[in-house]
Amino acid sequence: FQDVMQLLEELRELREQPTDPQAEQEIIDSIEEVYFSSDSFDTVQYELEKLPPDLNLLELEEYRDKLKRQQAAVSKRVADLILEKQPSYVKELERVTSLQTNLQLAAVICTNARRQLRSAKEGFTEASLGLLANQRRRQLLTGLLKSLRTIKPLQRTDVRLSEMLEEEDYSGAIQLCLECQKAASTFKHYNCISELNSKLQDTLEQIEEQLDVALSKTCKHFDVSHYTKVQLAYKLLGKTQTAMDQLHMHFTQAIHNTVFQVVLGYVELCAGNADTKFQKMPYKDLCTHITTDSYIPCLTDLCKALWEVMLSYHLTMQWHDEHYKEEETTPGAEGSDESTVGRSYVKKKLEHGLTRIWQDVQLKVKAYLLGTDVSNFKYDDFIVVLDVISRLMQVGEEFCGSKSELLQESIKRQSVNYFKNYHRTRLEELRMFLENETWELCPVKSNFSIAQLHEFRFMGQCRSPSVSPSRQPESTEPVELCLFEQYLQGGNPFEMQIDNKEEETEDVLASNGYESDELEKSVYQDYDSDSDVPEELKQDYVDEQTGDGPVKSVSRETLRSRKRSDYNAPILTNTTLNVIRLVGKYMQMMNILKPIAFDVIHCVSQLFDYYLYAVYTFFGRNDMVCISKHFCSPPCSVLILKIMQYLLFTIGSLLCPHASPEERKEKVPSPHLSQLVILMSSDTLYGLAERVVATESLVFLAEQFEFLQPHLDTTMPSAKKPFLQQFYSQTVSTASELRKPIYWIVAAKAIDYEQMLLLMAGVKWDIKEIMSQHNVYVDVLLKEFEKFNQRLGDVSKIVRIPLPVSNVLWEHCIRLANRTLVEGYANVKKCSNEGRALMQLDFQQFLMKLEKLTDLRPIPDKEFVETYIKAYYLTENDMEQFIKNHREYSMKQLTNLVNVCLGSHINKKARQKLLAAIDDIDRPKR
C-alpha cells in the first residue's frame, strides 16, 4: 500500500510539470504502432534490430532523446489517467478489505457447522437409514425384473416377424409390429428398448417394401387371397389410398416391362447372337428390329401378355366392388366419414385408371404396329394381324368402353399402305390370269355356293346340304359372353387367332365320275342341246354330291343321274373363282377394319369392272369386218364406254388422293386374249364355247355380287352408299346385257346371210300368177338354221348352254335373217302383186319351219318383215303416214317401196313428194 501511495506521489509530481498538451499529443502520435501491438513485444530487441550497420553517435543520441521524450509523454499520460481514477481505487480498496474480514468470519462459521454435522452423524442411527435405502433398492429391482420379463419377448419379435413375412402373413406381421412398438414406447427409458424401437421401425419399413413388391405381383397374375392379404395389411397401416397410387404405378410399369421383355425376347432370338445392345434400346426403336417371320407370333404374345395385365386390373376392380358391397350389407359396418372418403377415392382412382391403362396399352401396340412395314405381308398373315388387333380393340371396348382411336389410326395407316400394294398386285395378277385364261369350264358341284369358300366363312352363312350335321353350326347360339367373363377362369382370347387359319376349305370341285372320255361323251350325246334337255332338267335341280372317286362299273342310269346333277352347275372359270376368292379376302379385310371399308368396296367394284371389261374386250368387240355391207353389229352400250374410260384408273389416286404425278401415271394395262383361244374358226362356231364360259361366268359373278350386296351395304359408310347403289344399278345389274354384243358376233357369222341375198337377187318377182311353191332361198336359209342348231348341239357337249344364252343366239340369228329378208326384198327392181304374195308365202314357210327348230316365242322381228311386205298394198296417203311412223326401215328400203311398189300406179309428182318425206326423215341422222 505504501508502494502504491509512493507511486501515486511520483505521478502527481510528474503531472505537475508544465507541458503543452498539443505537443504532447504529437509526440504520442509519433510512436510507432508496433509498440501498442501486444504485451509480449520486446522493445529492446526491436530497437536494437533497427540500428543501422554503421553507427553514428550523434544520430544515436538524437534518437535516444526522441525515445525519452516519447517515454516521458506516455508516462505523463499514464500518470494522468491513474490520478483520475484514484478516488475509485481507494473506495474499491476499502471494499476489498471489508470482504476479507467477512470471509474470515464465514470460515469460522463453516468450521463450526462441520463440527456440529459430524456430531449429528455420530448421534443418528445409521442402521435405520440403511434399512430404508435397502427397501427402496428392493422395490426398484422388483420393477426392473417385471420390465425385463416384458422386454425379453420384445427382443425375440424380429424372428417371428421374419417367419410371418415368409408366410405372406403381412397383416399379422404389421399388427405384431405395431403392438411391439406400443409396448416399447412404455419402456423407452431403457437403452436396449430405445434400440429395439428403432429396429421395429426399420422392420415396419421393410414390411412396407415387401408389401409393395407383393402388390406389384398382382398386376400380372391376380390372386384373390393374395390381394386380400395385401389390402388388409395396407388397411392396418392406414395407407389404403397410398396403396392405390402405388398399384397404378405398378400397372404402368408392368405394361412397359411386359411388352419390352416380349419384344426383346423375339429380337434377341432372331438376332442369333449374345449381343446385349438391344437391352439398352428404347422400346420404340426395339420394335423396328422385329423380323417379318416373327412379327405375328410376337404380336400375339404381346397381346396375350397385355391381356393378362388388363384381366388382373379387371379382377382388381371386381374385388373392390364386391368388398365394398359386403361392407355395406354387413350390419353395423357403416364406416366413418374418413372410410367413406377412402372408398370414394379408391373407386374414382380405379375408374380413372381404366382409361389410363388402356391408353398405355394402345401406345405400346401402336409403336409395335408402326415399327414394321407390313405392305409385303401375305394376305393370310395380314388378316391375322387385323384379326388380332380387332380382338384387342374388342378387349378395349369391354375394358373401358374405348373406341381405340390410336389403334384404329395406326392399323388404318398400315392397312391403307398394305391394301394399296395388295390391290395393285392383285390387279396385275388378274390381268395375268385373264391373259392366260383359255376360258374352259371349271367343274364345280351343282350346289356350289360362295358360302362354302374359306374366304367367306366370316359371313356366318349356312353351309350347303352336303356338309355333315356334325360340322353344321348350332341352330340356336347362346348369348355370347364378354371376353373378361369368358376367359375369367383361364385361357386367352388371343390363342384362337391362328387355330382356324389352316382349316380345310370345303371341296367345291365336282367329280365327274366317268370311267373314260368316251363314256362321258356318250352321256353328253343324250343332252346335245338345251332344247333337247327334259323340262325337269331346265329347273334348278340340285343333287347332293358324295365326293366319292370314280367307279369303274357305272350304269347308264347312274351316269344320267350324275349328269343331271351337274347339268345345272354354275358356269365359271378358274379366273372367276379366283376373283370370287379375292372379293372374299377384300370383304374379310373390310369386315375387320371398318375405316377403310369404302376404299375396299371401291377396289371390289374395280375387280368386277376389270373382269367385265376383259370379257367385253375379248369377245364383245366386233373387230371383224361387218357382217355385210348392209348390217353392222349393235353399238357398244353406255356401260362399256364408261368402263373403258374409267377402268384404266390411276393406282396412286385410289387410296392416296394427294399422290404425286408420277404415281398417277401408273395404270393397269388393258388385258389381251390368249393366243390359244381361237374365235375365227367356223368349226367351233366362232369360239362359242369360250364365249359361253366367259359370258356366263361374268353373269355368275354378277349374281354373287347381288348376293353380297346386303353385307356390303351394312359395311359401307352412309355418305358413300350412293356409290354402291350406282355400282349395282349401272354395272352389276347390266352384266347380262353383254350377252347381246358377244353372241351377236356368233350369230352374224354362223349363217351365210350374203348367200341368201344373192339367191334372193336371182328370184323373179314380177310374175303374173300366184305361186304355190316357195323359193329355194328359203330352204337354203332353213338348212343354215338346221346346221346352226346342230353345231349348237355340238358345242353343248363341251359346255352347257343355258336357256337365256340359247334364246339370245336364236334371237340374234332370226333378227339378222329377217332383216336380211327385208334387205333382199328392198333390192327388188320389179315386183307384181303376185310377186308380193310370193314374198308372203316364202316368209310363212320360213316361219313354219323355224318354229320347229326353236322354242323362242314370239319370233323376233316377225312384224318387221310382215309390215314391210304389206306396205306394198298401201295407198299414196297411207304410204306417207307409213314413212313417218316406221323409222326402223332404212332410207333405201323406204325408197324401194315408193319406186317399185307404188311406182306403177302413182304419178311422178306424188313419187317425188314421198321421196322428199323419206329424205326429211334421214336428214337428222346425217
PDB file of C-alpha atoms in Angstrom, residues 479-672:
ATOM      1  CA  VAL A 479     -75.688 -65.252 -75.936  1.00  0.00           C
ATOM      2  CA  GLU A 480     -72.001 -64.539 -76.265  1.00  0.00           C
ATOM      3  CA  LEU A 481     -70.311 -63.602 -73.021  1.00  0.00           C
ATOM      4  CA  CYS A 482     -67.906 -60.717 -72.854  1.00  0.00           C
ATOM      5  CA  LEU A 483     -64.264 -61.653 -73.108  1.00  0.00           C
ATOM      6  CA  PHE A 484     -63.483 -60.941 -69.449  1.00  0.00           C
ATOM      7  CA  GLU A 485     -66.256 -63.285 -68.330  1.00  0.00           C
ATOM      8  CA  GLN A 486     -65.431 -65.870 -70.978  1.00  0.00           C
ATOM      9  CA  TYR A 487     -61.760 -66.136 -70.005  1.00  0.00           C
ATOM     10  CA  LEU A 488     -62.156 -65.426 -66.300  1.00  0.00           C
ATOM     11  CA  GLN A 489     -61.179 -68.927 -65.237  1.00  0.00           C
ATOM     12  CA  GLY A 490     -58.291 -69.263 -67.691  1.00  0.00           C
ATOM     13  CA  GLY A 491     -57.288 -69.166 -71.315  1.00  0.00           C
ATOM     14  CA  ASN A 492     -56.589 -66.212 -73.510  1.00  0.00           C
ATOM     15  CA  PRO A 493     -58.679 -64.607 -76.278  1.00  0.00           C
ATOM     16  CA  PHE A 494     -55.598 -64.316 -78.480  1.00  0.00           C
ATOM     17  CA  GLU A 495     -54.812 -68.035 -78.506  1.00  0.00           C
ATOM     18  CA  MET A 496     -57.522 -68.799 -81.073  1.00  0.00           C
ATOM     19  CA  GLN A 497     -56.410 -66.442 -83.820  1.00  0.00           C
ATOM     20  CA  ILE A 498     -54.225 -68.833 -85.783  1.00  0.00           C
ATOM     21  CA  ASP A 499     -56.087 -72.010 -84.871  1.00  0.00           C
ATOM     22  CA  ASN A 500     -58.573 -71.759 -87.734  1.00  0.00           C
ATOM     23  CA  LYS A 501     -56.090 -70.444 -90.250  1.00  0.00           C
ATOM     24  CA  GLU A 502     -55.301 -73.844 -91.689  1.00  0.00           C
ATOM     25  CA  GLU A 503     -58.871 -75.096 -91.621  1.00  0.00           C
ATOM     26  CA  GLU A 504     -59.500 -77.037 -94.771  1.00  0.00           C
ATOM     27  CA  THR A 505     -61.658 -75.398 -97.379  1.00  0.00           C
ATOM     28  CA  GLU A 506     -64.687 -77.344 -98.495  1.00  0.00           C
ATOM     29  CA  ASP A 507     -64.211 -79.273-101.712  1.00  0.00           C
ATOM     30  CA  VAL A 508     -66.252 -77.354-104.260  1.00  0.00           C
ATOM     31  CA  LEU A 509     -64.884 -79.059-107.358  1.00  0.00           C
ATOM     32  CA  ALA A 510     -67.108 -81.698-108.913  1.00  0.00           C
ATOM     33  CA  SER A 511     -66.031 -85.255-109.538  1.00  0.00           C
ATOM     34  CA  ASN A 512     -67.292 -86.299-112.970  1.00  0.00           C
ATOM     35  CA  GLY A 513     -67.442 -89.963-112.050  1.00  0.00           C
ATOM     36  CA  TYR A 514     -66.720 -91.150-115.574  1.00  0.00           C
ATOM     37  CA  GLU A 515     -64.580 -94.127-116.409  1.00  0.00           C
ATOM     38  CA  SER A 516     -63.387 -92.715-119.701  1.00  0.00           C
ATOM     39  CA  ASP A 517     -63.827 -89.786-122.017  1.00  0.00           C
ATOM     40  CA  GLU A 518     -65.799 -91.955-124.422  1.00  0.00           C
ATOM     41  CA  LEU A 519     -68.304 -92.865-121.731  1.00  0.00           C
ATOM     42  CA  GLU A 520     -68.606 -89.251-120.724  1.00  0.00           C
ATOM     43  CA  LYS A 521     -69.097 -88.290-124.345  1.00  0.00           C
ATOM     44  CA  SER A 522     -71.856 -90.837-124.739  1.00  0.00           C
ATOM     45  CA  VAL A 523     -73.670 -89.294-121.843  1.00  0.00           C
ATOM     46  CA  TYR A 524     -73.282 -85.819-123.267  1.00  0.00           C
ATOM     47  CA  GLN A 525     -74.789 -87.006-126.520  1.00  0.00           C
ATOM     48  CA  ASP A 526     -78.055 -87.594-124.712  1.00  0.00           C
ATOM     49  CA  TYR A 527     -78.080 -83.886-123.884  1.00  0.00           C
ATOM     50  CA  ASP A 528     -76.710 -82.412-127.061  1.00  0.00           C
ATOM     51  CA  SER A 529     -78.626 -79.169-126.873  1.00  0.00           C
ATOM     52  CA  ASP A 530     -80.643 -77.107-124.492  1.00  0.00           C
ATOM     53  CA  SER A 531     -83.801 -77.664-126.445  1.00  0.00           C
ATOM     54  CA  ASP A 532     -83.414 -81.444-126.062  1.00  0.00           C
ATOM     55  CA  VAL A 533     -82.995 -81.309-122.307  1.00  0.00           C
ATOM     56  CA  PRO A 534     -86.016 -82.594-120.402  1.00  0.00           C
ATOM     57  CA  GLU A 535     -88.106 -79.943-118.685  1.00  0.00           C
ATOM     58  CA  GLU A 536     -87.175 -81.163-115.228  1.00  0.00           C
ATOM     59  CA  LEU A 537     -83.509 -80.524-116.022  1.00  0.00           C
ATOM     60  CA  LYS A 538     -84.239 -76.944-117.024  1.00  0.00           C
ATOM     61  CA  GLN A 539     -85.342 -76.261-113.483  1.00  0.00           C
ATOM     62  CA  ASP A 540     -82.961 -75.588-110.596  1.00  0.00           C
ATOM     63  CA  TYR A 541     -82.145 -79.233-109.988  1.00  0.00           C
ATOM     64  CA  VAL A 542     -79.760 -79.744-107.059  1.00  0.00           C
ATOM     65  CA  ASP A 543     -78.281 -83.088-106.149  1.00  0.00           C
ATOM     66  CA  GLU A 544     -76.050 -83.726-103.154  1.00  0.00           C
ATOM     67  CA  GLN A 545     -72.546 -84.819-104.119  1.00  0.00           C
ATOM     68  CA  THR A 546     -70.979 -87.589-102.170  1.00  0.00           C
ATOM     69  CA  GLY A 547     -67.477 -86.633-103.199  1.00  0.00           C
ATOM     70  CA  ASP A 548     -66.566 -90.275-103.926  1.00  0.00           C
ATOM     71  CA  GLY A 549     -63.986 -91.066-106.557  1.00  0.00           C
ATOM     72  CA  PRO A 550     -64.798 -92.534-109.992  1.00  0.00           C
ATOM     73  CA  VAL A 551     -66.224 -96.021-110.064  1.00  0.00           C
ATOM     74  CA  LYS A 552     -65.230 -98.342-112.883  1.00  0.00           C
ATOM     75  CA  SER A 553     -68.524-100.129-113.256  1.00  0.00           C
ATOM     76  CA  VAL A 554     -71.064 -97.352-113.682  1.00  0.00           C
ATOM     77  CA  SER A 555     -74.540 -97.974-115.037  1.00  0.00           C
ATOM     78  CA  ARG A 556     -76.069 -95.728-117.647  1.00  0.00           C
ATOM     79  CA  GLU A 557     -78.792 -94.637-115.245  1.00  0.00           C
ATOM     80  CA  THR A 558     -76.154 -93.657-112.725  1.00  0.00           C
ATOM     81  CA  LEU A 559     -74.391 -91.619-115.366  1.00  0.00           C
ATOM     82  CA  ARG A 560     -77.655 -89.982-116.306  1.00  0.00           C
ATOM     83  CA  SER A 561     -78.310 -89.158-112.648  1.00  0.00           C
ATOM     84  CA  ARG A 562     -74.870 -87.663-112.203  1.00  0.00           C
ATOM     85  CA  LYS A 563     -75.204 -85.802-115.469  1.00  0.00           C
ATOM     86  CA  ARG A 564     -78.460 -84.275-114.342  1.00  0.00           C
ATOM     87  CA  SER A 565     -76.948 -83.223-111.030  1.00  0.00           C
ATOM     88  CA  ASP A 566     -74.063 -81.496-112.780  1.00  0.00           C
ATOM     89  CA  TYR A 567     -76.086 -80.107-115.664  1.00  0.00           C
ATOM     90  CA  ASN A 568     -77.168 -77.005-113.794  1.00  0.00           C
ATOM     91  CA  ALA A 569     -73.813 -76.493-112.096  1.00  0.00           C
ATOM     92  CA  PRO A 570     -72.626 -72.875-112.310  1.00  0.00           C
ATOM     93  CA  ILE A 571     -70.597 -71.941-115.370  1.00  0.00           C
ATOM     94  CA  LEU A 572     -67.379 -70.328-114.269  1.00  0.00           C
ATOM     95  CA  THR A 573     -63.666 -70.400-114.901  1.00  0.00           C
ATOM     96  CA  ASN A 574     -60.660 -70.648-112.691  1.00  0.00           C
ATOM     97  CA  THR A 575     -60.229 -66.898-113.074  1.00  0.00           C
ATOM     98  CA  THR A 576     -63.830 -66.353-111.949  1.00  0.00           C
ATOM     99  CA  LEU A 577     -63.205 -68.486-108.887  1.00  0.00           C
ATOM    100  CA  ASN A 578     -60.053 -66.520-108.142  1.00  0.00           C
ATOM    101  CA  VAL A 579     -61.940 -63.229-108.448  1.00  0.00           C
ATOM    102  CA  ILE A 580     -64.625 -64.530-106.073  1.00  0.00           C
ATOM    103  CA  ARG A 581     -61.992 -65.629-103.577  1.00  0.00           C
ATOM    104  CA  LEU A 582     -60.294 -62.270-103.940  1.00  0.00           C
ATOM    105  CA  VAL A 583     -63.586 -60.492-103.237  1.00  0.00           C
ATOM    106  CA  GLY A 584     -63.936 -62.654-100.137  1.00  0.00           C
ATOM    107  CA  LYS A 585     -60.473 -61.621 -98.979  1.00  0.00           C
ATOM    108  CA  TYR A 586     -61.283 -57.963 -99.590  1.00  0.00           C
ATOM    109  CA  MET A 587     -64.502 -58.325 -97.621  1.00  0.00           C
ATOM    110  CA  GLN A 588     -62.656 -60.008 -94.767  1.00  0.00           C
ATOM    111  CA  MET A 589     -60.366 -57.000 -94.559  1.00  0.00           C
ATOM    112  CA  MET A 590     -63.307 -54.640 -94.836  1.00  0.00           C
ATOM    113  CA  ASN A 591     -65.254 -56.519 -92.175  1.00  0.00           C
ATOM    114  CA  ILE A 592     -62.356 -56.375 -89.735  1.00  0.00           C
ATOM    115  CA  LEU A 593     -61.317 -52.804 -90.487  1.00  0.00           C
ATOM    116  CA  LYS A 594     -64.334 -50.551 -90.933  1.00  0.00           C
ATOM    117  CA  PRO A 595     -62.433 -47.253 -91.524  1.00  0.00           C
ATOM    118  CA  ILE A 596     -61.217 -48.334 -94.977  1.00  0.00           C
ATOM    119  CA  ALA A 597     -64.479 -50.046 -95.939  1.00  0.00           C
ATOM    120  CA  PHE A 598     -65.210 -47.596 -98.744  1.00  0.00           C
ATOM    121  CA  ASP A 599     -61.719 -47.933-100.210  1.00  0.00           C
ATOM    122  CA  VAL A 600     -62.056 -51.703-100.173  1.00  0.00           C
ATOM    123  CA  ILE A 601     -65.525 -51.676-101.756  1.00  0.00           C
ATOM    124  CA  HIS A 602     -64.203 -49.277-104.358  1.00  0.00           C
ATOM    125  CA  CYS A 603     -61.486 -51.794-105.192  1.00  0.00           C
ATOM    126  CA  VAL A 604     -64.001 -54.637-105.189  1.00  0.00           C
ATOM    127  CA  SER A 605     -66.016 -52.757-107.796  1.00  0.00           C
ATOM    128  CA  GLN A 606     -62.865 -52.323-109.855  1.00  0.00           C
ATOM    129  CA  LEU A 607     -62.257 -56.071-109.814  1.00  0.00           C
ATOM    130  CA  PHE A 608     -65.707 -56.617-111.269  1.00  0.00           C
ATOM    131  CA  ASP A 609     -65.288 -53.776-113.755  1.00  0.00           C
ATOM    132  CA  TYR A 610     -61.952 -55.124-114.905  1.00  0.00           C
ATOM    133  CA  TYR A 611     -63.357 -58.623-115.367  1.00  0.00           C
ATOM    134  CA  LEU A 612     -66.364 -57.252-117.240  1.00  0.00           C
ATOM    135  CA  TYR A 613     -64.140 -55.077-119.399  1.00  0.00           C
ATOM    136  CA  ALA A 614     -61.893 -58.042-120.192  1.00  0.00           C
ATOM    137  CA  VAL A 615     -64.837 -60.231-121.226  1.00  0.00           C
ATOM    138  CA  TYR A 616     -66.196 -57.495-123.466  1.00  0.00           C
ATOM    139  CA  THR A 617     -62.767 -56.694-124.895  1.00  0.00           C
ATOM    140  CA  PHE A 618     -62.076 -60.350-125.672  1.00  0.00           C
ATOM    141  CA  PHE A 619     -65.451 -61.411-127.014  1.00  0.00           C
ATOM    142  CA  GLY A 620     -67.713 -58.398-127.480  1.00  0.00           C
ATOM    143  CA  ARG A 621     -65.700 -56.127-129.724  1.00  0.00           C
ATOM    144  CA  ASN A 622     -66.534 -56.513-133.371  1.00  0.00           C
ATOM    145  CA  ASP A 623     -63.055 -56.230-134.826  1.00  0.00           C
ATOM    146  CA  MET A 624     -64.101 -58.353-137.759  1.00  0.00           C
ATOM    147  CA  VAL A 625     -65.396 -56.980-140.982  1.00  0.00           C
ATOM    148  CA  CYS A 626     -69.051 -56.053-140.855  1.00  0.00           C
ATOM    149  CA  ILE A 627     -71.493 -58.854-141.415  1.00  0.00           C
ATOM    150  CA  SER A 628     -72.325 -57.425-144.751  1.00  0.00           C
ATOM    151  CA  LYS A 629     -72.400 -54.096-146.373  1.00  0.00           C
ATOM    152  CA  HIS A 630     -75.958 -53.854-145.155  1.00  0.00           C
ATOM    153  CA  PHE A 631     -75.661 -54.807-141.464  1.00  0.00           C
ATOM    154  CA  CYS A 632     -73.302 -53.927-138.647  1.00  0.00           C
ATOM    155  CA  SER A 633     -73.157 -55.204-135.087  1.00  0.00           C
ATOM    156  CA  PRO A 634     -75.138 -53.320-132.451  1.00  0.00           C
ATOM    157  CA  PRO A 635     -73.419 -50.266-130.971  1.00  0.00           C
ATOM    158  CA  CYS A 636     -71.438 -50.571-127.730  1.00  0.00           C
ATOM    159  CA  SER A 637     -73.553 -49.749-124.708  1.00  0.00           C
ATOM    160  CA  VAL A 638     -73.013 -46.754-122.487  1.00  0.00           C
ATOM    161  CA  LEU A 639     -71.890 -49.140-119.747  1.00  0.00           C
ATOM    162  CA  ILE A 640     -68.947 -50.431-121.775  1.00  0.00           C
ATOM    163  CA  LEU A 641     -67.927 -46.931-122.806  1.00  0.00           C
ATOM    164  CA  LYS A 642     -67.969 -45.866-119.157  1.00  0.00           C
ATOM    165  CA  ILE A 643     -65.801 -48.808-118.125  1.00  0.00           C
ATOM    166  CA  MET A 644     -63.339 -48.207-120.961  1.00  0.00           C
ATOM    167  CA  GLN A 645     -62.915 -44.607-119.860  1.00  0.00           C
ATOM    168  CA  TYR A 646     -62.881 -45.224-116.125  1.00  0.00           C
ATOM    169  CA  LEU A 647     -61.412 -48.637-115.507  1.00  0.00           C
ATOM    170  CA  LEU A 648     -57.868 -47.868-116.602  1.00  0.00           C
ATOM    171  CA  PHE A 649     -57.608 -45.959-113.369  1.00  0.00           C
ATOM    172  CA  THR A 650     -54.615 -44.479-111.617  1.00  0.00           C
ATOM    173  CA  ILE A 651     -53.412 -46.653-108.775  1.00  0.00           C
ATOM    174  CA  GLY A 652     -51.847 -43.733-106.959  1.00  0.00           C
ATOM    175  CA  SER A 653     -55.140 -41.860-106.721  1.00  0.00           C
ATOM    176  CA  LEU A 654     -57.023 -44.892-105.470  1.00  0.00           C
ATOM    177  CA  LEU A 655     -56.104 -44.667-101.805  1.00  0.00           C
ATOM    178  CA  CYS A 656     -53.861 -41.595-101.919  1.00  0.00           C
ATOM    179  CA  PRO A 657     -55.764 -38.602-103.327  1.00  0.00           C
ATOM    180  CA  HIS A 658     -52.648 -36.423-102.983  1.00  0.00           C
ATOM    181  CA  ALA A 659     -50.337 -38.805-104.830  1.00  0.00           C
ATOM    182  CA  SER A 660     -47.530 -37.475-106.971  1.00  0.00           C
ATOM    183  CA  PRO A 661     -47.994 -37.106-110.736  1.00  0.00           C
ATOM    184  CA  GLU A 662     -45.525 -39.943-111.304  1.00  0.00           C
ATOM    185  CA  GLU A 663     -47.649 -42.243-109.195  1.00  0.00           C
ATOM    186  CA  ARG A 664     -50.796 -41.173-111.004  1.00  0.00           C
ATOM    187  CA  LYS A 665     -49.297 -42.264-114.309  1.00  0.00           C
ATOM    188  CA  GLU A 666     -49.139 -45.882-113.173  1.00  0.00           C
ATOM    189  CA  LYS A 667     -52.126 -47.580-114.797  1.00  0.00           C
ATOM    190  CA  VAL A 668     -53.449 -51.076-115.170  1.00  0.00           C
ATOM    191  CA  PRO A 669     -52.879 -52.153-118.769  1.00  0.00           C
ATOM    192  CA  SER A 670     -55.719 -53.478-120.846  1.00  0.00           C
ATOM    193  CA  PRO A 671     -55.665 -57.298-120.966  1.00  0.00           C
ATOM    194  CA  HIS A 672     -55.139 -59.293-124.151  1.00  0.00           C
TER     195      HIS A 672
END
